[in-house]
Amino acid sequence: MPVKVSVIVPVYNPGNYIEDCISSLQRQSLPHDEYEAIFVDDGSTDGTPDRLDRLAAEDPRMRVIHQENSGWSGKPRNVGIAAARGEFVMFVDNDDYLGDEALERMYAYGVAHGADVVVGKMAGKNRGVPVELFRRNHPRATVENAPLIDSLTPHKMFRREFLDRTGLRFPEGRRRLEDHVFVTEAYLRADNVSVLSDYVCYYHIRRDDASNAGFQRFDPVGYFKNLREALDVVERYTEPGPLRDRLFRRWLRVEMVERLRARRVLALPDDYRRELFAEIHKVVVERFGPGVAAGLQPTQQVVAAFTAADRYDDMVAFAEWEAGVAPVATPVAVEWRDGALHVGFTAEYTSGGRPLTFPADAARTPLTDTPKNVEEATAWVTAETAARAGQATADLLLRERSTSAQYFQPVEFTRETVAADDGERVRLVLRASAAVDPGTLPRDGLWDAVARVRLGGWTKECRLGPAPRATRPEPDAGVTAGGRAVLPYWTEPQGHLALNTGVKGRRLGLDRVRRPDVSFSGARLRARLPLHARHGTPVRIRFTASGRTLHAAGTLNTAPGDTGSWLESTLPAGLPRGTWRVALCPAPDSAEPRFTPLPFALRARGGRTLVVPVPRPGAARRLAGRARRVLGSVRGRVAPMIKGRR
């Protein structure tokens, strides 16, 4: 069978961090004879070479190439390309890992759309990854119609014929940003680039010890020398004008301005900060015309202006002001409706813990001159932000706590201006409502609600909350159309909104059902449950008594104005004599159904069936404990009496 994908992994002293990478490659859903993994060991000095040799001996899909240390990842990747047999090559770093279906999905998507480059959705564990690029699938993406330029890491799938035809290879040697040079040229020369956003293909991991190569402090002179090579690629394949300016803006924004903003720059030692600033200043004045910075957001424009003017002290002072700016998202409603969890919230920016205010009457004014001081800069930023208030947006994402994979939820929002105390300034508030369908999430687990707020020069994220305990809504658990049980809850002690999907047992809250909530007539069982569901949601009922088990189908139904749902089921014909415990499974078609006991039983006797309560486990334990204490006390009093009579 021809090899469809060759995965190339450059390796250097990863230690145990390589194990997740290896495991994910062995778990791939692509048939085993349709992919290979090539580990190129770049002179590792730990136990990795032996580990890889054992792996290759055990698993024919795994190949190992050993070479002397080359200084960085470029040469190992090129060696892997030369050894690859696959139709596509996929680059993975030795401390990252793939989603189990990544190769199968990316290959199929690339073939379906004739792509030379396939970009799979990424999740960043304690490190940043592109967000806007993965808002939706882009079968035919370009640097003009999609934010491709925001994703310049090499962790993508490339058609090998395209790499050979163009002669595209990574720069080699001890250097930085070799991936920027390679990926940028690939974007600009590919016949098509496809972006797959509906499945997390790549997990980008920051090690616990932050020893990833990309997190080490770099030499500014060498770094920005290599950055200029990426700019050279853009100049080689584009004409002067708006497109080139927009592409250049990516490096100005991400590699320069963002390094000089707020807490990020303030955390650096002053001597290193000055060296970094000096090198960035050189690139800005050498390579970027006025059209590059003009497209930045207001705060970014100020930093770029101070940098171009070589005003280090003003840059630092502006960073100190901006370090106090942060978003806050306050929940105002959390309730189930029609099978979806509706989350209402407000969002705005604060400064120093107080709402950030803006001029009531502001008009857009280009930043034609560098601000004279920080006060003038902040005044321009707040006025320009107010003038751009119509561009402000709010999003809600659900982020998986264990992997950091995140998914946009459908949101509607309005923009409001709220008068501040002095009457001359206003607060800019976004009022949003999201309809969350937990059934669309890829798996069970814990999911945090995260607000993403874009206003002026800020696009920041924050957890949804805190919600004051006295006013926070307390929704019941719910069951999705696909049978997934979901519990919205508030984290402690922070008070942030989160979802537990696939919840079972007592956390579903079904132990709150009481005898008056249950009725039985003829063969029909009806019970009111504190469990939201869309009307007609199918469930499975289990009846057990003395080692016997029976099953019946049921539905969860709702009526207008009801909270929770009604469980309705027809009992199995001829329910034998006995006391039958009842349990509910919200996923009737599951291969491994999980049942949650209900706190009532059906007692069949003499042709009649009665509903009887079942003691809650906690109550039973308390009763048993009380009995043990009473018995112990009696023993303590009686034993001396018996002993005395002997």
Coordinates of C-alpha atoms in Angstrom, one line a residue, residues 8-293:
I8 CA 8.9 14.0 10.4
V9 CA 10.0 14.6 14.0
P10 CA 13.3 16.4 14.6
V11 CA 14.6 15.2 18.0
Y12 CA 17.0 16.7 20.5
N13 CA 17.1 15.7 24.2
P14 CA 13.4 15.6 24.8
G15 CA 13.6 13.2 27.7
N16 CA 10.2 11.8 28.7
Y17 CA 8.4 14.6 26.8
I18 CA 8.7 12.5 23.7
E19 CA 6.5 9.8 25.0
D20 CA 3.2 11.6 24.3
C21 CA 4.4 12.3 20.8
I22 CA 5.2 8.6 20.2
S23 CA 1.9 7.4 21.7
S24 CA -0.1 9.8 19.5
L25 CA 1.7 8.6 16.4
Q26 CA 1.0 5.0 17.3
R27 CA -2.7 5.7 17.9
Q28 CA -3.4 7.3 14.5
S29 CA -6.6 6.2 12.9
L30 CA -5.0 6.1 9.4
P31 CA -4.4 2.5 8.5
H32 CA -1.0 1.3 9.8
D33 CA 0.4 0.6 6.3
E34 CA -0.5 4.1 5.0
Y35 CA 1.8 6.3 7.2
E36 CA 5.2 6.3 8.6
A37 CA 7.0 8.3 11.3
I38 CA 10.7 9.4 10.7
F39 CA 12.5 10.5 13.9
V40 CA 15.6 12.4 13.0
D41 CA 17.8 12.4 16.1
D42 CA 20.0 15.5 16.0
G43 CA 22.8 14.3 18.2
S44 CA 20.8 13.8 21.4
T45 CA 23.0 13.2 24.5
D46 CA 20.3 11.8 26.8
G47 CA 18.7 8.4 26.6
T48 CA 16.6 9.3 23.5
P49 CA 18.8 7.5 20.8
D50 CA 18.4 4.2 22.6
R51 CA 14.7 4.8 23.1
L52 CA 14.2 5.5 19.4
D53 CA 16.2 2.4 18.3
R54 CA 14.0 0.2 20.5
L55 CA 10.9 1.8 19.1
A56 CA 12.0 1.2 15.5
A57 CA 12.8 -2.4 16.3
E58 CA 9.3 -2.9 17.8
D59 CA 7.2 -0.9 15.3
P60 CA 7.8 -1.1 11.6
R61 CA 6.0 2.2 11.1
M62 CA 8.7 4.0 13.1
R63 CA 12.0 4.9 11.4
V64 CA 15.1 6.5 13.0
I65 CA 17.9 8.5 11.5
H66 CA 20.9 9.5 13.7
Q67 CA 23.1 12.5 12.8
E68 CA 25.6 14.8 14.4
N69 CA 24.1 17.9 16.1
S70 CA 23.3 20.6 13.5
G71 CA 22.3 23.3 16.0
W72 CA 18.6 23.7 15.2
S73 CA 15.6 22.0 13.6
G74 CA 16.1 22.9 10.0
K75 CA 18.5 20.2 8.9
P76 CA 16.7 17.4 10.7
R77 CA 13.5 18.3 8.9
N78 CA 15.3 18.5 5.5
V79 CA 16.9 15.0 6.2
G80 CA 13.4 13.8 7.0
I81 CA 12.0 15.2 3.7
A82 CA 14.7 13.4 1.8
A83 CA 13.9 10.1 3.5
A84 CA 10.1 10.4 3.3
R85 CA 8.1 8.0 1.1
G86 CA 4.7 9.6 1.7
E87 CA 2.5 11.6 -0.6
F88 CA 2.4 14.3 2.1
V89 CA 4.9 15.1 4.9
M90 CA 3.7 16.3 8.3
F91 CA 6.1 18.1 10.7
V92 CA 5.7 17.4 14.5
D93 CA 8.0 18.6 17.3
N94 CA 9.3 16.0 19.7
D95 CA 7.4 17.6 22.7
D96 CA 4.1 18.0 21.0
Y97 CA 1.5 15.4 19.9
L98 CA -1.3 14.8 17.4
G99 CA -5.0 14.2 17.7
D100 CA -5.8 10.6 17.1
E101 CA -7.5 11.2 13.7
A102 CA -5.2 14.1 12.6
L103 CA -3.4 12.3 9.8
E104 CA -6.5 10.7 8.4
R105 CA -8.6 13.9 8.4
M106 CA -5.8 16.2 7.2
Y107 CA -4.9 13.9 4.3
A108 CA -8.5 13.4 3.2
Y109 CA -9.1 17.1 3.4
G110 CA -6.0 17.9 1.4
V111 CA -6.7 15.4 -1.3
A112 CA -10.4 16.5 -1.5
H113 CA -9.3 20.1 -2.1
G114 CA -6.1 19.6 -4.1
A115 CA -4.1 21.3 -1.4
D116 CA -0.3 21.7 -1.4
V117 CA -0.5 22.8 2.3
V118 CA -3.0 21.6 4.9
V119 CA -3.2 23.6 8.1
G120 CA -4.9 21.6 11.0
K121 CA -6.5 23.2 14.0
M122 CA -4.1 23.7 16.9
A123 CA -4.6 23.7 20.7
G124 CA -1.9 25.4 22.8
K125 CA -1.2 24.0 26.3
N126 CA 0.3 27.0 28.2
R127 CA 1.3 28.6 24.9
G128 CA -0.4 30.7 22.3
V129 CA -1.8 29.4 19.0
P130 CA -3.8 31.1 16.3
V131 CA -7.5 31.5 17.2
E132 CA -9.2 33.5 14.4
L133 CA -7.7 31.3 11.7
F134 CA -9.6 28.3 13.1
R135 CA -13.0 29.9 13.5
R136 CA -14.2 27.9 10.5
N137 CA -12.9 25.6 7.7
H138 CA -11.2 27.3 4.8
P139 CA -11.0 24.7 1.9
R140 CA -9.3 27.3 -0.4
A141 CA -7.4 29.8 1.8
T142 CA -4.9 32.4 0.7
V143 CA -2.9 35.1 2.5
E144 CA -5.5 37.5 1.1
N145 CA -8.8 35.9 2.2
A146 CA -7.7 34.2 5.5
P147 CA -5.3 35.0 8.3
L148 CA -2.9 32.4 7.2
I149 CA 0.1 34.6 8.0
D150 CA -0.8 34.2 11.7
S151 CA 0.3 30.6 11.6
L152 CA 4.0 30.3 10.7
T153 CA 5.0 27.3 12.8
P154 CA 5.9 24.2 10.6
H155 CA 3.3 21.9 12.2
K156 CA 1.4 21.4 8.9
M157 CA 1.0 18.8 6.1
F158 CA 2.8 19.6 2.9
R159 CA 2.5 17.8 -0.5
R160 CA 5.9 16.2 -1.1
E161 CA 5.7 16.7 -4.8
F162 CA 5.1 20.5 -4.2
L163 CA 8.3 20.7 -2.0
D164 CA 10.4 18.8 -4.6
R165 CA 9.0 20.8 -7.5
T166 CA 9.7 24.2 -5.8
G167 CA 12.9 23.0 -4.1
L168 CA 11.5 24.4 -0.9
R169 CA 13.6 23.4 2.2
F170 CA 14.3 24.8 5.6
P171 CA 17.3 27.0 6.3
E172 CA 19.9 25.1 8.2
G173 CA 22.3 25.7 11.0
R174 CA 22.1 27.4 14.4
R175 CA 19.5 30.1 13.8
R176 CA 16.0 31.2 14.5
L177 CA 12.7 31.6 12.5
E178 CA 13.7 29.0 9.9
D179 CA 10.0 27.9 10.0
H180 CA 8.9 31.5 9.1
V181 CA 11.0 31.5 6.0
F182 CA 9.8 28.0 4.9
V183 CA 6.1 28.4 5.7
T184 CA 5.8 31.9 4.2
E185 CA 7.3 30.8 0.9
A186 CA 5.0 27.8 0.9
Y187 CA 1.9 30.0 1.4
L188 CA 3.0 32.3 -1.4
R189 CA 3.8 29.6 -3.9
A190 CA 1.2 26.9 -3.2
D191 CA -1.6 26.3 -5.7
N192 CA -4.0 25.9 -2.7
V193 CA -3.8 26.0 1.1
S194 CA -6.6 24.3 3.0
V195 CA -7.4 25.0 6.7
L196 CA -9.2 22.2 8.7
S197 CA -10.8 23.8 11.8
D198 CA -13.5 21.3 13.0
Y199 CA -11.0 18.9 14.6
V200 CA -8.0 19.6 16.8
C201 CA -5.1 18.1 14.9
Y202 CA -2.1 19.4 16.7
Y203 CA -1.4 19.9 20.4
H204 CA 1.3 22.5 20.9
I205 CA 2.8 22.0 24.4
R206 CA 4.9 24.2 26.7
R207 CA 7.0 21.9 28.9
D208 CA 6.6 22.2 32.6
D209 CA 10.2 23.4 32.9
A210 CA 9.7 25.8 29.9
S211 CA 12.7 24.2 28.2
N212 CA 11.2 24.1 24.7
A213 CA 13.7 25.5 22.2
G214 CA 11.3 28.3 21.3
F215 CA 11.0 29.6 24.8
Q216 CA 14.7 30.1 25.4
R217 CA 15.8 33.8 25.5
F218 CA 17.3 34.7 22.2
D219 CA 20.1 37.0 21.0
P220 CA 18.2 40.0 19.5
V221 CA 20.8 40.7 16.9
G222 CA 20.7 37.1 15.4
Y223 CA 17.0 36.8 15.8
F224 CA 16.1 39.9 13.9
K225 CA 18.7 39.1 11.3
N226 CA 16.8 35.9 10.6
L227 CA 13.5 37.8 10.7
R228 CA 14.7 39.9 7.9
E229 CA 15.1 36.8 5.8
A230 CA 11.4 36.1 6.2
L231 CA 10.7 39.7 5.0
D232 CA 12.9 39.0 2.0
V233 CA 10.6 36.1 1.0
V234 CA 7.6 38.4 1.1
E235 CA 9.4 41.0 -1.0
R236 CA 10.4 38.2 -3.5
Y237 CA 6.9 37.0 -4.1
T238 CA 4.7 40.1 -3.7
E239 CA 4.6 43.6 -5.2
P240 CA 4.7 46.8 -3.2
G241 CA 1.3 47.8 -2.0
P242 CA -1.5 46.8 0.5
L243 CA -0.9 43.1 0.4
R244 CA 2.8 43.4 1.2
D245 CA 2.1 45.9 3.9
R246 CA -0.5 43.5 5.4
L247 CA 2.0 40.6 5.4
F248 CA 4.8 42.7 6.9
R249 CA 2.3 43.9 9.6
R250 CA 2.3 40.4 10.9
W251 CA 6.0 40.5 11.9
L252 CA 5.7 44.1 13.2
R253 CA 2.7 43.2 15.3
V254 CA 3.7 39.7 16.6
E255 CA 7.5 39.7 16.7
M256 CA 8.1 43.3 17.6
V257 CA 5.2 45.4 19.0
E258 CA 3.8 42.5 21.1
R259 CA 7.2 42.0 22.6
L260 CA 7.2 45.6 23.8
R261 CA 3.7 45.7 25.3
A262 CA 2.5 45.7 28.9
R263 CA 3.6 42.9 31.3
R264 CA 5.5 41.0 28.6
V265 CA 8.1 43.8 28.2
L266 CA 8.0 44.8 31.9
A267 CA 9.0 41.3 33.0
L268 CA 12.4 41.6 31.1
P269 CA 15.6 42.8 32.7
D270 CA 16.3 46.4 31.8
D271 CA 19.6 45.7 29.9
Y272 CA 18.0 43.0 27.8
R273 CA 14.9 45.1 27.2
R274 CA 17.0 47.9 25.9
E275 CA 18.9 45.6 23.6
L276 CA 15.7 44.2 22.3
F277 CA 14.2 47.6 21.7
A278 CA 17.3 48.8 19.8
E279 CA 17.2 45.9 17.4
I280 CA 13.5 46.2 16.8
H281 CA 14.0 50.0 16.2
K282 CA 16.5 49.1 13.4
V283 CA 14.1 46.8 11.6
V284 CA 11.2 49.2 11.8
V285 CA 13.0 52.1 10.3
E286 CA 14.8 49.9 7.7
R287 CA 12.0 47.8 6.3
F288 CA 8.5 49.2 7.1
G289 CA 6.8 52.1 5.3
P290 CA 4.0 54.1 6.9
G291 CA 1.3 51.8 5.5
V292 CA 2.5 48.9 7.7
A293 CA 1.9 50.5 11.1

